Coordinates of C-alpha atoms in Angstrom, one line a residue:
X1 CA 7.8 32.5 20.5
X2 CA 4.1 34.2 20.5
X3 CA 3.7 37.1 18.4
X4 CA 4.2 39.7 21.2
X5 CA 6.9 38.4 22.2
X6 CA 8.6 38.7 19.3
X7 CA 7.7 42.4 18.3
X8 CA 8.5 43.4 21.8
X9 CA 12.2 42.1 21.1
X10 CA 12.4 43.4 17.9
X11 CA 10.9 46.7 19.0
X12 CA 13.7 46.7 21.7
X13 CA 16.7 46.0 18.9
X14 CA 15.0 49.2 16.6
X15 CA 15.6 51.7 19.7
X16 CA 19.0 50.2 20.4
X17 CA 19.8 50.8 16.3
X18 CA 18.1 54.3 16.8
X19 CA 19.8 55.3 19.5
X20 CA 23.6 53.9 18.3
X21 CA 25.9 56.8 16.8
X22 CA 25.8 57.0 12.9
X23 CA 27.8 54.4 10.7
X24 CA 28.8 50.9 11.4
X25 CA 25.8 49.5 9.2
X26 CA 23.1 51.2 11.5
X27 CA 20.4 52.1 8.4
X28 CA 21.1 48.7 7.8
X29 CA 20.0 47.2 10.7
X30 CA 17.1 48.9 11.2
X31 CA 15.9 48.3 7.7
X32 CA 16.3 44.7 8.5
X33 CA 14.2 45.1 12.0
X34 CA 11.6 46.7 9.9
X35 CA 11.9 43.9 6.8
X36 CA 11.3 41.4 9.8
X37 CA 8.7 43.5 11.3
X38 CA 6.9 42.5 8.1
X39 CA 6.6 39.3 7.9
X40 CA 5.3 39.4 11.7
X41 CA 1.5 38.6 12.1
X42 CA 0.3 41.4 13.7
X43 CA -3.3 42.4 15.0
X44 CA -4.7 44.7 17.0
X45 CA -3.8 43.5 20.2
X46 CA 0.1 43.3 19.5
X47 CA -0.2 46.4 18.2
X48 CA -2.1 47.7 21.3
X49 CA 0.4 45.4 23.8
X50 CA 3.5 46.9 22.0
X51 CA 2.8 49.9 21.1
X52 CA 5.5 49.1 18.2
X53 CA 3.0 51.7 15.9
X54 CA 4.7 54.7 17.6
X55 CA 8.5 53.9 17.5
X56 CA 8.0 52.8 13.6
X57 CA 6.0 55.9 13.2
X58 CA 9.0 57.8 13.7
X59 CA 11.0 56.7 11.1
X60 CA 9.1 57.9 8.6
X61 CA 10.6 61.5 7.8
X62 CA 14.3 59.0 8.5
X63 CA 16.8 60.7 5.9
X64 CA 17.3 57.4 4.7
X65 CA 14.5 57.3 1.8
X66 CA 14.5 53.2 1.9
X67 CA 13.7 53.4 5.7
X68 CA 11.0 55.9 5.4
X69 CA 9.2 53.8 2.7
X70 CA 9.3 51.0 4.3
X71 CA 8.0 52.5 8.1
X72 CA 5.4 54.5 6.1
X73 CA 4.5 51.1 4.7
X74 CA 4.3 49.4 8.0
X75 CA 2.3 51.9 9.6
X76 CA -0.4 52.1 7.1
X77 CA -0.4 48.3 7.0
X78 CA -1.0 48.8 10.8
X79 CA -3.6 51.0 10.6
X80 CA -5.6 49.0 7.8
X81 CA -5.5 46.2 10.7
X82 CA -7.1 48.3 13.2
X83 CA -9.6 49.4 11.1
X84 CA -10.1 45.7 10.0
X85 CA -10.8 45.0 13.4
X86 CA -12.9 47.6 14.6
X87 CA -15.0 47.0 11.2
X88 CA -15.8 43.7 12.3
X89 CA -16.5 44.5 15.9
X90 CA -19.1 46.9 14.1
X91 CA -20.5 43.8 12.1
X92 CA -20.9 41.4 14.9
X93 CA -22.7 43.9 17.4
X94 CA -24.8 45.0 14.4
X95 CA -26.0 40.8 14.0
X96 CA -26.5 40.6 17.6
X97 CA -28.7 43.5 17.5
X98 CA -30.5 42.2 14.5
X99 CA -30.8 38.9 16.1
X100 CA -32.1 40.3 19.1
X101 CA -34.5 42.0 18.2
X102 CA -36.1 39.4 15.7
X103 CA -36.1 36.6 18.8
X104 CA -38.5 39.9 20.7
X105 CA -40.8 40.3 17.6
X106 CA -41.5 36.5 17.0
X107 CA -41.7 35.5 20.8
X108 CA -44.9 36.2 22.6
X109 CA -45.4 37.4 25.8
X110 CA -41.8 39.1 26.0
X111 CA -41.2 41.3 28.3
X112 CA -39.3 44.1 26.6
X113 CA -36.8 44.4 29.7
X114 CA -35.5 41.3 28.9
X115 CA -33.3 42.5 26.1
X116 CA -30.9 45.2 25.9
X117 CA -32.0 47.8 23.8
X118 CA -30.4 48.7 20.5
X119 CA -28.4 51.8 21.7
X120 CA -26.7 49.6 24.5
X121 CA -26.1 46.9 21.9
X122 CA -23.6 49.7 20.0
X123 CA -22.1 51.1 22.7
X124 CA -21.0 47.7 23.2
X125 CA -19.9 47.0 20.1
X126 CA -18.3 50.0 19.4
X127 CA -14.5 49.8 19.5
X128 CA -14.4 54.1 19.8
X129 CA -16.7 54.2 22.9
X130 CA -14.7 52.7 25.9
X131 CA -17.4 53.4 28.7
X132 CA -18.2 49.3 29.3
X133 CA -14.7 48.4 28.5
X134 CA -13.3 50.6 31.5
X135 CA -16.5 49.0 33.8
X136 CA -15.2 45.7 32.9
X137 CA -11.7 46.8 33.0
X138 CA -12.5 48.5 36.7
X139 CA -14.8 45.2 38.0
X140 CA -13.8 44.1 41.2
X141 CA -12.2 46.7 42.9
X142 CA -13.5 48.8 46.0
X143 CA -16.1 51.5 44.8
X144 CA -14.0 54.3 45.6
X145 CA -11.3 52.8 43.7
X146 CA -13.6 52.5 41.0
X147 CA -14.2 55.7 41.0
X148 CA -10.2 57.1 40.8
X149 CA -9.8 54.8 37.8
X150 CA -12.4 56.6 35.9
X151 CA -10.9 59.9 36.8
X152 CA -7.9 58.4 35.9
X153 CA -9.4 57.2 32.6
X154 CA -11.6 61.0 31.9
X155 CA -8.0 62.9 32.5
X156 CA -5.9 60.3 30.1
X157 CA -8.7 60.6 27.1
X158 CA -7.7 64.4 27.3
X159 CA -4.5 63.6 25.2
X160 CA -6.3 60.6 23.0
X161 CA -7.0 63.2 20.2
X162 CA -3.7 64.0 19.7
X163 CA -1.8 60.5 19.8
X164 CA -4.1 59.2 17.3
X165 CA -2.8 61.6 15.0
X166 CA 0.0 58.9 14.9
X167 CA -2.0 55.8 16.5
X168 CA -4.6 54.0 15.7
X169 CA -7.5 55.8 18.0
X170 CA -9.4 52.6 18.8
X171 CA -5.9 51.2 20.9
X172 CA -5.8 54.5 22.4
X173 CA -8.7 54.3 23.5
X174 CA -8.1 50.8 25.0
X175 CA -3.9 52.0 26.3
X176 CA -6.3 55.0 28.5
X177 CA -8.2 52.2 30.1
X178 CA -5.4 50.2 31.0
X179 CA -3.1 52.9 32.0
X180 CA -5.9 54.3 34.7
X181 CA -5.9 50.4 35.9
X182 CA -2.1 50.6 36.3
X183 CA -1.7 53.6 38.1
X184 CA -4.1 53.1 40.3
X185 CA -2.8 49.8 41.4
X186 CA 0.7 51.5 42.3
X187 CA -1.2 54.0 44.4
X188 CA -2.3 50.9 45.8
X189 CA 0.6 49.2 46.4
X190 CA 2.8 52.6 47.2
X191 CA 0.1 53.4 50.0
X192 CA 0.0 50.2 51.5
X193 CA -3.7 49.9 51.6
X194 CA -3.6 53.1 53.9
X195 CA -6.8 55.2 52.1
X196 CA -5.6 58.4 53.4
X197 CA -2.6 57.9 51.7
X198 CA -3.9 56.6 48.9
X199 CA -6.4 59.8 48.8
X200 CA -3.5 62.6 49.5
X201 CA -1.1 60.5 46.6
X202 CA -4.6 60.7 44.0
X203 CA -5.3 64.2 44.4
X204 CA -1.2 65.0 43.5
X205 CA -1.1 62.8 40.5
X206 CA -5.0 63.7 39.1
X207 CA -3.7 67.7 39.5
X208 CA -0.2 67.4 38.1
X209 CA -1.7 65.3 35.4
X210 CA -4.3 67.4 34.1
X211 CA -1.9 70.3 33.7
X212 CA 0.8 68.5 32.3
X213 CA 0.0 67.1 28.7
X214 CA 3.8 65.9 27.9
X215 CA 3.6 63.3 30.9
X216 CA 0.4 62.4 30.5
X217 CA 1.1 61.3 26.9
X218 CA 4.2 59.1 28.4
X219 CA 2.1 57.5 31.1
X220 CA -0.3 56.3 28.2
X221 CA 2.2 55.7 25.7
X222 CA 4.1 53.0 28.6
X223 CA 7.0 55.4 28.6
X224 CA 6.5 55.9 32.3
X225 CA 5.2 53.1 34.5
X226 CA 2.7 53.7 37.2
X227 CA 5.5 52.4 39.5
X228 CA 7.7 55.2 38.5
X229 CA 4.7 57.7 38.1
X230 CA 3.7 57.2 41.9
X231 CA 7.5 57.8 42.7
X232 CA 7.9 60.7 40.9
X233 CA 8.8 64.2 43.1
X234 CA 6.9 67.1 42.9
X235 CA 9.9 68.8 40.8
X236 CA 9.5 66.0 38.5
X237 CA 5.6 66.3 38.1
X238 CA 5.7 69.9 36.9
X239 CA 4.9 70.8 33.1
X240 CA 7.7 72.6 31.3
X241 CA 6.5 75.9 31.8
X242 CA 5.6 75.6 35.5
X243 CA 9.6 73.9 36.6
X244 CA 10.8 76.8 34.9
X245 CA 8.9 79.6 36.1
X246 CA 9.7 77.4 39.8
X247 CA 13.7 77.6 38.4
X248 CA 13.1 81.2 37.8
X249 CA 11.1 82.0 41.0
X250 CA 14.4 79.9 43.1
X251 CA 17.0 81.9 41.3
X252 CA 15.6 85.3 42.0
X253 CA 15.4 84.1 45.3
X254 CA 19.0 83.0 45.6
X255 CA 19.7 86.3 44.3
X256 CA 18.5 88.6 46.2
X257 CA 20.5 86.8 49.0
X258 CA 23.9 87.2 47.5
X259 CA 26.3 89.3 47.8
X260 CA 27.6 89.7 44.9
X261 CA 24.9 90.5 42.9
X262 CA 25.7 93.2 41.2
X263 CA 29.2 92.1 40.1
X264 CA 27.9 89.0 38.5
X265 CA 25.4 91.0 36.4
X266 CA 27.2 94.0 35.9
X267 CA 27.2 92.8 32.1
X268 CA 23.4 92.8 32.0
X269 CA 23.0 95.7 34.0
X270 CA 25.4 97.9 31.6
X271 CA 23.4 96.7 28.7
X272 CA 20.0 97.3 30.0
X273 CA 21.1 101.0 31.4
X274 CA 22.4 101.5 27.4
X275 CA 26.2 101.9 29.3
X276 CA 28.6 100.6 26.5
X277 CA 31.8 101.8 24.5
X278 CA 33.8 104.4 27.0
X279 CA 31.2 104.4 29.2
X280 CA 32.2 101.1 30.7
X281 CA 35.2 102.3 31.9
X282 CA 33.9 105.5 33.5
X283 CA 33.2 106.5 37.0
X284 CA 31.8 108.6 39.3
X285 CA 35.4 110.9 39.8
X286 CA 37.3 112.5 37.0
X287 CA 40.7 112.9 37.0
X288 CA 41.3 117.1 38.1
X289 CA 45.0 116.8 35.7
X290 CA 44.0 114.8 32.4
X291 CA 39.7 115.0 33.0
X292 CA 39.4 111.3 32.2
X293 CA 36.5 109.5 33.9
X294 CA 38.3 106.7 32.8
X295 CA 39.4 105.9 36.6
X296 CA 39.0 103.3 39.7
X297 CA 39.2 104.4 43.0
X298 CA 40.0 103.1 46.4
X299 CA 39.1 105.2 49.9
X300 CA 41.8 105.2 52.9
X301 CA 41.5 106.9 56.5
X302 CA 44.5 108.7 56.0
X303 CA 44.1 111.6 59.0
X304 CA 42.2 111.2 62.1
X305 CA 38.8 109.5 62.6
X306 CA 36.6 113.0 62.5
X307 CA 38.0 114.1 58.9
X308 CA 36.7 112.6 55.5
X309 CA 38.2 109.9 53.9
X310 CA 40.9 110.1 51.0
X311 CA 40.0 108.9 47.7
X312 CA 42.9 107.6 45.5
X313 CA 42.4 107.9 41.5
X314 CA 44.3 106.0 39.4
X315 CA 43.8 107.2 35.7
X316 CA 43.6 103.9 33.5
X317 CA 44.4 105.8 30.4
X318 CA 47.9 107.9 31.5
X319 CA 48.2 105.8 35.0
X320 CA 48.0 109.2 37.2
X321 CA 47.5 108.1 40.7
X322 CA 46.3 111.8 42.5
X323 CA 44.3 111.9 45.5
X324 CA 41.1 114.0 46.9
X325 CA 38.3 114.5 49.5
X326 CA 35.5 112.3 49.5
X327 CA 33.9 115.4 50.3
X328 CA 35.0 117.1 47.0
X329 CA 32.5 117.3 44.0
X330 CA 35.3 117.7 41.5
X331 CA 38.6 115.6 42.0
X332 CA 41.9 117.1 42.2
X333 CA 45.4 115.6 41.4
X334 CA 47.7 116.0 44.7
X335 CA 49.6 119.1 44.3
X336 CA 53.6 119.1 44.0
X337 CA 56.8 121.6 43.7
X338 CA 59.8 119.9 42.6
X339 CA 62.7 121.9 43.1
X340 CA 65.3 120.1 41.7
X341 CA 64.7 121.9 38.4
X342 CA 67.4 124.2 39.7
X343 CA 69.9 121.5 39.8
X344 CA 72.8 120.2 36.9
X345 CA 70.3 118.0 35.0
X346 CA 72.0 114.7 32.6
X347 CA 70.0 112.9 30.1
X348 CA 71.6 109.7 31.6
X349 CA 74.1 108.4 34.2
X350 CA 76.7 108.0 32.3
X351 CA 76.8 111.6 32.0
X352 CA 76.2 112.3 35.6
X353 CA 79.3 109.8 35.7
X354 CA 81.5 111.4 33.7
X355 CA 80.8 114.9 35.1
X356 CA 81.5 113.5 38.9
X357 CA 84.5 112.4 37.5
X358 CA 85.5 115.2 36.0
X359 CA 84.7 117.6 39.3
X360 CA 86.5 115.7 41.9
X361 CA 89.7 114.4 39.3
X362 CA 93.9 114.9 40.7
X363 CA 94.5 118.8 40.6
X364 CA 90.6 119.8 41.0
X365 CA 88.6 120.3 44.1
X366 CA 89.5 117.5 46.8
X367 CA 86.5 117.5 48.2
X368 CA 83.0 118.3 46.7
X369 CA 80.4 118.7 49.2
X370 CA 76.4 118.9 48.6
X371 CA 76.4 118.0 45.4
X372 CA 72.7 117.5 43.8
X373 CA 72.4 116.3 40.2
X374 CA 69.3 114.9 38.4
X375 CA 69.3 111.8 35.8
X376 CA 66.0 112.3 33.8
X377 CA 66.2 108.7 31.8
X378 CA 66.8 106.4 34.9
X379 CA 66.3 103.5 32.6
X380 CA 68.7 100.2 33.7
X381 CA 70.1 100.5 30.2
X382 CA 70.8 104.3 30.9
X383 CA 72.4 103.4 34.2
X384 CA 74.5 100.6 32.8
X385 CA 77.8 102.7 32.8
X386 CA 81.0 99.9 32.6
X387 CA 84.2 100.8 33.2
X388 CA 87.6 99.0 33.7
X389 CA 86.9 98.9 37.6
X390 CA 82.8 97.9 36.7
X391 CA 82.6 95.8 34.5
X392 CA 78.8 94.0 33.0
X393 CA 79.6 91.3 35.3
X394 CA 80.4 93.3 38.3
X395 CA 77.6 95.6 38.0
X396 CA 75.3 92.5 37.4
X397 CA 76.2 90.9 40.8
X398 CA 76.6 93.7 42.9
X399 CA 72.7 94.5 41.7
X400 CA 71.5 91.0 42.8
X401 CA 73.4 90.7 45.7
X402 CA 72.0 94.0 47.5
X403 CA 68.3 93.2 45.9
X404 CA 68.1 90.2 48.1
X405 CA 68.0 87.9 44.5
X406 CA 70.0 84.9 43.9
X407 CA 73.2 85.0 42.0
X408 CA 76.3 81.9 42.1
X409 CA 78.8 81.3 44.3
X410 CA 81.1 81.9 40.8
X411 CA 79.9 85.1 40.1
X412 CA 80.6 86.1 44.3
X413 CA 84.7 84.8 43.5
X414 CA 84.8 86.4 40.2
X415 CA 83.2 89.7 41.1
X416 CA 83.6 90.6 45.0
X417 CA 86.6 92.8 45.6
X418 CA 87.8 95.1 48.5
X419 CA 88.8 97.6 46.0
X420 CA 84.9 97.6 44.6
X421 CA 83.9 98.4 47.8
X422 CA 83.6 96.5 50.9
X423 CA 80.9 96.3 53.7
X424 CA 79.9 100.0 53.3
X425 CA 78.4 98.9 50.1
X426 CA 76.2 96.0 51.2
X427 CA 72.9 97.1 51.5
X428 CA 71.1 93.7 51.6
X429 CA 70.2 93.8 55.0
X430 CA 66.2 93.6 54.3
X431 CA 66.0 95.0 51.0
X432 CA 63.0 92.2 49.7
X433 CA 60.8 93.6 53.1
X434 CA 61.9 97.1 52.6
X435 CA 60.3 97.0 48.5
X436 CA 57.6 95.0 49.5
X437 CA 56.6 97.8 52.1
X438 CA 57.2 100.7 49.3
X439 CA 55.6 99.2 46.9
X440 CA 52.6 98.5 49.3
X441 CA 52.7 102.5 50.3
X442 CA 52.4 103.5 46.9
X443 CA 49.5 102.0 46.0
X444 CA 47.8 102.7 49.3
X445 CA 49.3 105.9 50.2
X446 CA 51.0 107.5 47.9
X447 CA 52.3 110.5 49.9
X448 CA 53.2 108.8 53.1
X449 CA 56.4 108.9 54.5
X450 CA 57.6 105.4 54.6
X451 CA 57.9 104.8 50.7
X452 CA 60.9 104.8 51.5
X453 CA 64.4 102.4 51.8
X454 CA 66.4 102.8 54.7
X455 CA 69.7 102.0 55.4
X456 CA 70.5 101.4 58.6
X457 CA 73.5 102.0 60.8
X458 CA 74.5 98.2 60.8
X459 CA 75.5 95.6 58.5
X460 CA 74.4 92.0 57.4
X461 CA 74.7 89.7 60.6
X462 CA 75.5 92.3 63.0
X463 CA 74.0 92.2 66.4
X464 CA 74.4 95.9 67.1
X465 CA 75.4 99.0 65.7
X466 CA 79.1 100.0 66.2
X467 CA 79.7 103.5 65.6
X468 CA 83.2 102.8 65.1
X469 CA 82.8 100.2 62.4
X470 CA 83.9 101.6 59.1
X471 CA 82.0 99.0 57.6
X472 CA 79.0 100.2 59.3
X473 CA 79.0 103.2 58.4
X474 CA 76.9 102.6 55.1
X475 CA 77.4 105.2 52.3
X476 CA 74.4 105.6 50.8
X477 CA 71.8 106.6 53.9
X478 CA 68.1 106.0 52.0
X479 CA 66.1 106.0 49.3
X480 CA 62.5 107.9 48.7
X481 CA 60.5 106.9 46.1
X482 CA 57.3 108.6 45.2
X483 CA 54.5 109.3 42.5
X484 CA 55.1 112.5 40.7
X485 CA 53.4 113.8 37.5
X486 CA 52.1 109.7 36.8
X487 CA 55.5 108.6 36.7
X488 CA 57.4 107.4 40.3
X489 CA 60.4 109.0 40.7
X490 CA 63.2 108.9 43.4
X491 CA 65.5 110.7 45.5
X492 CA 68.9 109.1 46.8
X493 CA 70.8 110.5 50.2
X494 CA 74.3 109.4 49.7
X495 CA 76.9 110.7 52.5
X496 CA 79.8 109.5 51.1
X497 CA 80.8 108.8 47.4
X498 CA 83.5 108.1 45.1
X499 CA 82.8 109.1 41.7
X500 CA 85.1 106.0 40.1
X501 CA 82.6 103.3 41.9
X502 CA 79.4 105.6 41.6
X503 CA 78.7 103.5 38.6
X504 CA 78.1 100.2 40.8
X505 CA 75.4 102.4 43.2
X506 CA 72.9 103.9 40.0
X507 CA 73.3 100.5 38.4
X508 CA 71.4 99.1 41.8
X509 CA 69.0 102.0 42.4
X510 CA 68.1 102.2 39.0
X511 CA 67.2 98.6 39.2
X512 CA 65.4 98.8 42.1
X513 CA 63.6 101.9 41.5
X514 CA 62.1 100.3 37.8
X515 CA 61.5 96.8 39.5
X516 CA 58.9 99.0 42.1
X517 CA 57.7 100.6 38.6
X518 CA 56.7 97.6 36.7
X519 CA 54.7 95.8 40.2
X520 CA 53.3 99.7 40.1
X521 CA 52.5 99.2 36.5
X522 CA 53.7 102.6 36.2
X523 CA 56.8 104.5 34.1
X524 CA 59.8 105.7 35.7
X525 CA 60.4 109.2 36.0
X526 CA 64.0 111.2 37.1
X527 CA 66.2 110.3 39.6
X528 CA 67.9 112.7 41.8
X529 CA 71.1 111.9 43.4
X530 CA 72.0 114.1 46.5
X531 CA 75.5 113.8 47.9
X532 CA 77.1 115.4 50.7
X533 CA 80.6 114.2 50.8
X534 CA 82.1 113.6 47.2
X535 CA 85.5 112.4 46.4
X536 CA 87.5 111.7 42.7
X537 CA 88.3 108.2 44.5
X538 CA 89.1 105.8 47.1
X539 CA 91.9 107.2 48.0
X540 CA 90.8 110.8 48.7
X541 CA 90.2 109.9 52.1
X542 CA 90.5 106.9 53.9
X543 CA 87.2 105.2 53.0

């Protein structure tokens, strides 16, 4: 195996080892590459073939202090052979000169034109000038080929200063002369003899390669081919600095053609405006109740076209949804008169329970008409009121059945009975549609009129409305929820109730009115409970 090839394989197995993740014996290996690397014969053309000089010359600031010996070894081993050999070239052109001219003193009648002159005779022997190196290099192709590879040859000298900071400078010297022959034999071959091509493919590769040091030094060094150089895109041709000023000049571009802009670099925007703390939760309306501009904001064309829109506020720090003008400089919460205040008000339904009860017992009035009472905590737990007639379980499934959720056919046998109620009492008809529409008002328009849940005149499964149907007759007639004070509140219309199972209806509304709460992400305020026809029980009259 001939010296080049040798170093060339065992220049291949020190990148594998340099490459490989640390352990398994690596610093081994490639202290044995270089060990073997030592007993090679090397001169100055299997260092220049090779280039093995540069991949040792990394490993000399290895953390591994036996490595870095060793490669600083090699390389100044290497670089005494290349000075070896440029020494002698010095000698021998110096003998020929010397020899030269003592043959023109001693011969008469030379013509002095018949020997070179002394200056020539240096240049020549002179491994640091490459000008009749490249000439011989360059000899037989077409004079304007000729000419590229010594632009080719002037442009890769440009980096020779600072690879022989690491490599010997003579091969240097000689890798820029054979790298101008190399790429200008792809152009060649990649233009297919075609000149204009050839001319259009030159100009691209001498301008990219003049401003781009970092690929100029890997076309020399063999770590890009002129194959691949000639192939190369223009992306892939730029310097550093000029692909990203290009990536920079693309993104702005793609920028200013989205959308979205603004929302993706709200984060940068805040910071270079100095908005940060509180600030980043402000807007551009304060709340007219609290005076947070802690608030977001939605518009709806709640009246006709020709009046301004509505602006909905929705406080993030005390959840007050109020409403305004978009016309208005200062923004107002919607204004409201409740006046249930004049009402009997409980603390919780079991108290409103109890005082039905007591109102409408054997001996007392036997019918209680109009009644209007407010609960003010219309929590589930506050409305959970069990009683012989109601108990958990009862309550439980008479909730789920009439709030459209899933319950067992074991809790329907256990807990349905006539004497509960019946058909008057089955609001299901609906219901998931009838939230989903509430809830939907609410956060779109608050004070509309259809946040509410009606009950119509018919019953689950009915084709029509029979006026003579007890069972369709419901009791309780609808429902209006609304946003009051931050907190939603509601309002029930009850035509006919018996105090003893008035337990089963809070437990449902109560429910219902909290489930709208939490999708609101809002608390729950009072509840008042409006009744027009009120008995002690089911057999007061004949419902």
């Amino acid at each position: 195996m001939s010296a080049i090839k040798a170093v060339r394989q065992l220049k291949e197995d020190l990148l594998k080892q340099q490459a490989a993740l640390p352990g398994d014996g690596r610093n081994e290996k490639i202290l044995d590459i270089l060990q073997r690397l030592e007993k090679q014969k090397i001169d100055l053309a299997v260092l220049t073939e090779t280039l093995i000089g540069a991949s040792v010359s990394k490993l000399k600031k290895h953390e591994n202090a036996e490595i870095a010996n060793t490669a600083k070894g090699l390389v100044k081993k290497w670089k005494g052979v290349a000075t070896q050999a440029q020494a002698a070239a010095s000698g021998g052109g110096g003998k020929a000169a010397s020899k030269s001219d003592s043959n023109n003193s001693t011969s008469s009648g030379g013509s002095a034109k018949s020997a070179p002159s002394s200056a020539k005779l240096k240049r020549l022997s002179s491994a640091g000038s490459s000008e009749l190196s490249a000439d011989a290099e360059f000899v037989g192709l077409p004079p304007h080929r000729i000419n590229i590879c010594k632009k080719f040859h002037t442009i890769f000298l440009m980096s020779k200063n600072e690879l022989s900071k690491e490599l010997n400078e003579a091969a240097v010297g000689q890798l820029c002369i054979s790298r101008a022959a190399e790429v200008d034999a792809a152009i060649d071959t990649w233009s297919k003899g075609m000149k204009p091509t050839y001319m259009e493919k030159v100009r691209s590769l001498v301008f990219n390669l003049k401003k781009n040091g970092p690929l100029r030094e890997q076309v020399i060094l063999g770590q890009v081919s002129g194959d691949r150089l000639t192939r190369m895109s223009s992306e892939e041709l730029l310097s550093e600095e000029k692909a990203k000023e290009r990536d920079e000049t693309v993104k702005n571009l793609q920028d200013s053609r989205r959308l979205d802009w603004d929302t993706a670099n709200e984060k940068k925007i805040n910071e270079m405006c100095g908005i940060k703390g509180d600030l980043l939760k402000a807007s551009l309306f304060t709340c007219g109740r609290c005076k947070s501009v802690k608030t977001t904001s939605t518009q709806k064309q709640t009246r006709s076209a020709d009046e301004p829109m509505t602006v909905f506020l929705n406080t993030l720090t005390s959840q007050h949804l109020t409403m305004t003008e978009a016309t208005a400089t200062a923004m107002k919460c919607a204004p409201s008169k409740n006046l249930n205040v004049g009402f009997p008000h409980f603390a919780t339904g079991k108290e409103m329970y109890d005082y039905l009860r007591e109102i409408t017992k054997p001996g007392g009035e036997f019918v209680v008409r109009n009644f209007v009472g407010v609960i003010e905590d219309f929590s589930v737990a506050s409305c959970t009121v069990e009683t012989e007639l109601f108990p958990l379980g009862a309550l439980e499934y008479y909730t789920k059945k009439n709030m459209g959720w899933d319950y067992t056919a074991e809790e329907k046998e256990k807990w349905q009975m006539n004497v509960r109620g019946g058909a008057q009492g089955d609001y299901r008809d609906g219901m998931q549609k009838k939230i989903a529409n509430v809830i939907d008002c609410l956060r779109t328009e608050p004070l509309s009129k259809r946040a509410v849940i009606p009950i119509p005149f018919s019953t689950e499964g009915s084709e029509m409305a029979d006026w003579t149907d007890q069972g369709q007759n419901k009791c309780c007639r609808e429902l209006h929820l609304y946003l009051e004070d931050g907190k939603l509140k509601c309002t029930g219309l009850v035509r006919m109730q018996n105090a003893n199972i008035m337990t089963k209806n809070i437990h449902f509304f109560a429910t219902l009115v909290n489930h709208v709460a939490k999708e609101l992400g809002v608390e729950v305020g009072e509840y008042t409970h409006w009744i027009t026809n009120l008995c002690h029980d089911r057999t007061a009259t004949s419902c």
